Amino acid sequence: LNFAIGSYKQPQQLMALNYLLSLGGEFDYVINLDGFNELVLPVLRNMPNNVNPFFPRRWDLKVVDTAILGPQIIVLADIFKLKRKKIQQSSIAHCGFLRFFATARLISYCLDKNIDLKITDKRMQLFDLQNRQAKDVRSVLGHGPDFDYTDKENLYEKLAGMWARASKQMHDLCAANNIKYLHFIQPCQYVPDSKQMNEEELKIAFDPKAEQRQIVIDGYPVLRQQAEILRKHGVLVYDLSMGFKDYKQPLYIDTFCHFGQEGSKLL
C-alpha cells in the first residue's frame, strides 16, 4: 500500500500513520523513505515566504483566502479557452478522412504541444497571482509560529532534529501496535560521490547551480548524525544515500531528486 504523496515531509508521514491507524488500518511493516524533502523544501519553499519550516510546503498558499479575484478569473478563463481549443483541434484531425493522413496527425500533434506550452504559461501566471495574494496576508494560520531563519548555522540541526523526532514517534507508534518500522534515507544525485553519471545522465539530471545541491551537501551529514542517535534508541534506520554508487547506467530523471522505474527496482 503506497501512502506516499508528492512534497510530503515530516511530520506529515507521522500524521498520516496516526490517521490511518485511527481508521482501523492494520500493517505488518511500515517503510518510511525520506530525508531530501525534510531538508530542501523548508529552505527552498517555506523560508522565502516566511512560512514555518515544519508546516507543509507553501502552506500559506493552501489556506489563503479562497476568493478568486478578477485577474485570476481572467487567467482561468484563458486556460479554459485553450483546453477547449485543444479538444476542437484534436477532433478535426482524428475525424473523417483526415485521420488517414500522417501529416494531418503530425500537424495536430504539434498544435497540441503548442497549446500545452501556453496552458503551462497561464498556470504559472495563476500561481504568481495566488502567491501575491498569499503574501498580502500574514497570519498564524498560513505561516505558523515565527521561525528564526537567520540562524543558518543551526538550521540543518533543527530540520534534522524534527526529522529524527518524527521518525522516533513513528517507531514508537508502530511498536505499540506490533508493527515493524523500517526507515531509509533516500538516495540523491547531489550527495557527493553517490553516483557515477555519464554525459547523458549529467545532461538530464545534474545541475551544478541547483539550489538544492548545497542544501544536500550541507544537510545529509546532519541526517546521518541523527540516524546514529535513532539507532541507539532502537530505530531501524538505514542510509541508502550511497545506494546507487556502483551503478553506471542512468537512473535519475530530473535535476531535482527523482529517479525512474529502474532506480525504484534497485532501491
GROMACS .gro file of C-alpha atoms in nm:
model
  267
    1LEU     CA    1   0.000   0.000   0.000
    2ASN     CA    2   0.158   0.325  -0.113
    3PHE     CA    3   0.065   0.623   0.104
    4ALA     CA    4   0.344   0.847  -0.024
    5ILE     CA    5   0.234   1.184  -0.158
    6GLY     CA    6   0.448   1.430  -0.355
    7SER     CA    7   0.611   1.701  -0.139
    8TYR     CA    8   0.529   1.524   0.190
    9LYS     CA    9   0.780   1.587   0.466
   10GLN     CA   10   0.785   1.520   0.836
   11PRO     CA   11   0.574   1.544   1.043
   12GLN     CA   12   0.325   1.466   0.764
   13GLN     CA   13   0.428   1.099   0.748
   14LEU     CA   14   0.379   1.071   1.124
   15MET     CA   15   0.037   1.237   1.099
   16ALA     CA   16  -0.065   1.010   0.810
   17LEU     CA   17   0.031   0.699   1.008
   18ASN     CA   18  -0.170   0.818   1.309
   19TYR     CA   19  -0.466   0.889   1.084
   20LEU     CA   20  -0.455   0.551   0.910
   21LEU     CA   21  -0.431   0.364   1.240
   22SER     CA   22  -0.723   0.563   1.380
   23LEU     CA   23  -0.930   0.446   1.081
   24GLY     CA   24  -0.853   0.086   1.169
   25GLY     CA   25  -0.557   0.033   0.940
   26GLU     CA   26  -0.355  -0.283   1.007
   27PHE     CA   27   0.007  -0.311   0.897
   28ASP     CA   28   0.279  -0.573   0.923
   29TYR     CA   29   0.551  -0.330   0.814
   30VAL     CA   30   0.572   0.045   0.776
   31ILE     CA   31   0.850   0.162   0.543
   32ASN     CA   32   0.948   0.529   0.554
   33LEU     CA   33   1.175   0.660   0.276
   34ASP     CA   34   1.262   1.028   0.324
   35GLY     CA   35   1.529   1.285   0.410
   36PHE     CA   36   1.554   1.501   0.098
   37ASN     CA   37   1.223   1.687   0.137
   38GLU     CA   38   1.282   1.749   0.507
   39LEU     CA   39   1.596   1.947   0.422
   40VAL     CA   40   1.521   2.103   0.086
   41LEU     CA   41   1.154   2.204   0.091
   42PRO     CA   42   1.169   2.416   0.409
   43VAL     CA   43   1.466   2.610   0.270
   44LEU     CA   44   1.352   2.648  -0.093
   45ARG     CA   45   0.975   2.679  -0.049
   46ASN     CA   46   0.888   2.788   0.304
   47MET     CA   47   1.178   3.012   0.406
   48PRO     CA   48   1.145   3.268   0.119
   49ASN     CA   49   0.778   3.314   0.213
   50ASN     CA   50   0.836   3.321   0.590
   51VAL     CA   51   0.637   3.001   0.644
   52ASN     CA   52   0.736   2.788   0.943
   53PRO     CA   53   0.968   2.511   0.817
   54PHE     CA   54   0.771   2.238   0.992
   55PHE     CA   55   0.447   2.332   0.816
   56PRO     CA   56   0.370   2.158   0.484
   57ARG     CA   57   0.531   2.305   0.174
   58ARG     CA   58   0.388   2.651   0.091
   59TRP     CA   59   0.112   2.612   0.348
   60ASP     CA   60   0.031   2.981   0.304
   61LEU     CA   61  -0.097   2.910  -0.048
   62LYS     CA   62  -0.318   2.627   0.074
   63VAL     CA   63  -0.505   2.838   0.330
   64VAL     CA   64  -0.507   3.174   0.153
   65ASP     CA   65  -0.843   3.346   0.117
   66THR     CA   66  -1.023   3.128  -0.136
   67ALA     CA   67  -1.197   3.423  -0.302
   68ILE     CA   68  -1.097   3.426  -0.668
   69LEU     CA   69  -1.002   3.778  -0.769
   70GLY     CA   70  -1.058   3.945  -1.108
   71PRO     CA   71  -0.710   3.885  -1.254
   72GLN     CA   72  -0.729   3.516  -1.155
   73ILE     CA   73  -1.068   3.480  -1.324
   74ILE     CA   74  -0.921   3.616  -1.648
   75VAL     CA   75  -0.631   3.368  -1.641
   76LEU     CA   76  -0.864   3.078  -1.555
   77ALA     CA   77  -1.085   3.176  -1.848
   78ASP     CA   78  -0.781   3.177  -2.079
   79ILE     CA   79  -0.688   2.826  -1.959
   80PHE     CA   80  -1.044   2.705  -2.023
   81LYS     CA   81  -1.042   2.851  -2.376
   82LEU     CA   82  -0.707   2.688  -2.457
   83LYS     CA   83  -0.828   2.349  -2.335
   84ARG     CA   84  -1.144   2.379  -2.543
   85LYS     CA   85  -0.937   2.480  -2.847
   86LYS     CA   86  -0.716   2.175  -2.800
   87ILE     CA   87  -1.018   1.943  -2.795
   88GLN     CA   88  -1.159   2.105  -3.109
   89GLN     CA   89  -0.829   2.078  -3.298
   90SER     CA   90  -0.783   1.717  -3.197
   91SER     CA   91  -1.135   1.620  -3.305
   92ILE     CA   92  -1.082   1.772  -3.651
   93ALA     CA   93  -0.757   1.582  -3.712
   94HIS     CA   94  -0.893   1.249  -3.590
   95CYS     CA   95  -1.231   1.256  -3.759
   96GLY     CA   96  -1.334   1.191  -4.118
   97PHE     CA   97  -1.081   1.128  -4.395
   98LEU     CA   98  -0.808   1.336  -4.222
   99ARG     CA   99  -0.747   1.058  -3.973
  100PHE     CA  100  -0.589   0.851  -4.252
  101PHE     CA  101  -0.316   1.111  -4.321
  102ALA     CA  102   0.002   1.100  -4.111
  103THR     CA  103   0.074   1.465  -4.198
  104ALA     CA  104  -0.259   1.576  -4.052
  105ARG     CA  105  -0.189   1.384  -3.732
  106LEU     CA  106   0.161   1.533  -3.711
  107ILE     CA  107   0.025   1.887  -3.752
  108SER     CA  108  -0.237   1.812  -3.486
  109TYR     CA  109   0.034   1.683  -3.252
  110CYS     CA  110   0.245   1.999  -3.299
  111LEU     CA  111  -0.056   2.224  -3.242
  112ASP     CA  112  -0.145   2.030  -2.927
  113LYS     CA  113   0.208   2.074  -2.790
  114ASN     CA  114   0.195   2.446  -2.865
  115ILE     CA  115  -0.132   2.478  -2.671
  116ASP     CA  116   0.014   2.274  -2.383
  117LEU     CA  117   0.301   2.523  -2.355
  118LYS     CA  118   0.055   2.812  -2.347
  119ILE     CA  119  -0.152   2.638  -2.078
  120THR     CA  120   0.164   2.583  -1.869
  121ASP     CA  121   0.249   2.952  -1.904
  122LYS     CA  122  -0.101   3.051  -1.793
  123ARG     CA  123  -0.081   2.817  -1.493
  124MET     CA  124   0.244   2.984  -1.389
  125GLN     CA  125   0.070   3.322  -1.416
  126LEU     CA  126  -0.209   3.189  -1.195
  127PHE     CA  127   0.044   3.061  -0.941
  128ASP     CA  128   0.214   3.403  -0.932
  129LEU     CA  129  -0.121   3.575  -0.870
  130GLN     CA  130  -0.203   3.334  -0.588
  131ASN     CA  131   0.146   3.383  -0.448
  132ARG     CA  132   0.100   3.760  -0.438
  133GLN     CA  133  -0.241   3.718  -0.278
  134ALA     CA  134  -0.091   3.494  -0.008
  135LYS     CA  135   0.188   3.744   0.067
  136ASP     CA  136  -0.068   4.018   0.122
  137VAL     CA  137  -0.198   3.833   0.427
  138ARG     CA  138   0.044   3.739   0.708
  139SER     CA  139  -0.132   3.510   0.955
  140VAL     CA  140  -0.052   3.234   1.201
  141LEU     CA  141  -0.296   3.018   1.006
  142GLY     CA  142  -0.096   3.046   0.685
  143HIS     CA  143   0.257   3.092   0.814
  144GLY     CA  144   0.266   2.927   1.154
  145PRO     CA  145   0.472   3.038   1.454
  146ASP     CA  146   0.762   3.268   1.376
  147PHE     CA  147   1.087   3.088   1.299
  148ASP     CA  148   1.435   3.238   1.301
  149TYR     CA  149   1.569   3.154   0.957
  150THR     CA  150   1.867   3.386   1.009
  151ASP     CA  151   2.034   3.125   1.231
  152LYS     CA  152   2.181   2.947   0.929
  153GLU     CA  153   2.447   2.770   1.136
  154ASN     CA  154   2.190   2.566   1.328
  155LEU     CA  155   1.922   2.546   1.059
  156TYR     CA  156   2.007   2.193   0.943
  157GLU     CA  157   2.036   2.069   1.302
  158LYS     CA  158   1.682   2.194   1.363
  159LEU     CA  159   1.546   2.040   1.043
  160ALA     CA  160   1.722   1.708   1.101
  161GLY     CA  161   1.615   1.714   1.464
  162MET     CA  162   1.248   1.735   1.364
  163TRP     CA  163   1.305   1.456   1.110
  164ALA     CA  164   1.457   1.230   1.377
  165ARG     CA  165   1.194   1.302   1.643
  166ALA     CA  166   0.913   1.231   1.396
  167SER     CA  167   1.079   0.903   1.299
  168LYS     CA  168   1.115   0.805   1.666
  169GLN     CA  169   0.743   0.874   1.715
  170MET     CA  170   0.659   0.655   1.414
  171HIS     CA  171   0.879   0.380   1.557
  172ASP     CA  172   0.711   0.402   1.898
  173LEU     CA  173   0.365   0.409   1.741
  174CYS     CA  174   0.445   0.101   1.535
  175ALA     CA  175   0.592  -0.082   1.834
  176ALA     CA  176   0.274  -0.015   2.033
  177ASN     CA  177   0.071  -0.172   1.751
  178ASN     CA  178   0.301  -0.472   1.688
  179ILE     CA  179   0.422  -0.327   1.354
  180LYS     CA  180   0.779  -0.345   1.225
  181TYR     CA  181   0.907   0.005   1.135
  182LEU     CA  182   1.186   0.047   0.879
  183HIS     CA  183   1.331   0.388   0.798
  184PHE     CA  184   1.552   0.463   0.496
  185ILE     CA  185   1.740   0.779   0.397
  186GLN     CA  186   1.674   0.824   0.026
  187PRO     CA  187   1.940   0.849  -0.245
  188CYS     CA  188   2.003   1.181  -0.417
  189GLN     CA  189   2.239   1.264  -0.702
  190TYR     CA  190   2.375   1.567  -0.514
  191VAL     CA  191   2.519   1.359  -0.231
  192PRO     CA  192   2.893   1.374  -0.313
  193ASP     CA  193   3.033   1.062  -0.488
  194SER     CA  194   2.697   0.883  -0.465
  195LYS     CA  195   2.653   0.806  -0.836
  196GLN     CA  196   2.870   0.756  -1.143
  197MET     CA  197   2.697   0.967  -1.409
  198ASN     CA  198   2.767   0.960  -1.780
  199GLU     CA  199   2.714   1.257  -2.013
  200GLU     CA  200   2.357   1.154  -2.087
  201GLU     CA  201   2.256   1.143  -1.721
  202LEU     CA  202   2.451   1.458  -1.633
  203LYS     CA  203   2.261   1.646  -1.901
  204ILE     CA  204   1.923   1.528  -1.775
  205ALA     CA  205   1.970   1.501  -1.402
  206PHE     CA  206   2.255   1.715  -1.268
  207ASP     CA  207   2.255   2.092  -1.237
  208PRO     CA  208   2.572   2.222  -1.065
  209LYS     CA  209   2.390   2.550  -0.995
  210ALA     CA  210   2.079   2.385  -0.847
  211GLU     CA  211   1.982   2.545  -0.515
  212GLN     CA  212   1.914   2.206  -0.360
  213ARG     CA  213   2.267   2.085  -0.432
  214GLN     CA  214   2.433   2.280  -0.149
  215ILE     CA  215   2.145   2.205   0.086
  216VAL     CA  216   2.203   1.833   0.030
  217ILE     CA  217   2.581   1.867   0.067
  218ASP     CA  218   2.540   2.052   0.398
  219GLY     CA  219   2.233   1.871   0.528
  220TYR     CA  220   2.282   1.500   0.459
  221PRO     CA  221   2.577   1.465   0.701
  222VAL     CA  222   2.349   1.603   0.974
  223LEU     CA  223   2.082   1.345   0.884
  224ARG     CA  224   2.343   1.073   0.924
  225GLN     CA  225   2.438   1.205   1.268
  226GLN     CA  226   2.074   1.197   1.373
  227ALA     CA  227   2.037   0.847   1.227
  228GLU     CA  228   2.314   0.726   1.459
  229ILE     CA  229   2.119   0.862   1.756
  230LEU     CA  230   1.800   0.695   1.630
  231ARG     CA  231   1.978   0.359   1.609
  232LYS     CA  232   2.080   0.392   1.975
  233HIS     CA  233   1.708   0.424   2.053
  234GLY     CA  234   1.631   0.103   1.867
  235VAL     CA  235   1.504   0.256   1.543
  236LEU     CA  236   1.593   0.051   1.233
  237VAL     CA  237   1.719   0.333   1.012
  238TYR     CA  238   1.940   0.266   0.710
  239ASP     CA  239   2.131   0.514   0.495
  240LEU     CA  240   2.067   0.445   0.125
  241SER     CA  241   2.213   0.776   0.007
  242MET     CA  242   2.509   0.587  -0.145
  243GLY     CA  243   2.292   0.304  -0.275
  244PHE     CA  244   2.350   0.384  -0.644
  245LYS     CA  245   2.726   0.431  -0.613
  246ASP     CA  246   2.820   0.124  -0.820
  247TYR     CA  247   2.560   0.170  -1.095
  248LYS     CA  248   2.679   0.346  -1.409
  249GLN     CA  249   2.354   0.331  -1.607
  250PRO     CA  250   2.131   0.642  -1.595
  251LEU     CA  251   1.876   0.630  -1.313
  252TYR     CA  252   1.777   0.988  -1.232
  253ILE     CA  253   1.511   1.151  -1.450
  254ASP     CA  254   1.531   1.519  -1.348
  255THR     CA  255   1.759   1.771  -1.178
  256PHE     CA  256   1.562   1.768  -0.852
  257CYS     CA  257   1.593   1.425  -0.689
  258HIS     CA  258   1.368   1.181  -0.875
  259PHE     CA  259   1.479   0.853  -1.026
  260GLY     CA  260   1.279   0.637  -1.266
  261GLN     CA  261   1.148   0.282  -1.263
  262GLU     CA  262   1.495   0.127  -1.286
  263GLY     CA  263   1.608   0.323  -0.980
  264SER     CA  264   1.297   0.214  -0.792
  265LYS     CA  265   1.371  -0.151  -0.872
  266LEU     CA  266   1.730  -0.117  -0.749
  267LEU     CA  267   1.611   0.054  -0.435
   0.00000   0.00000   0.00000
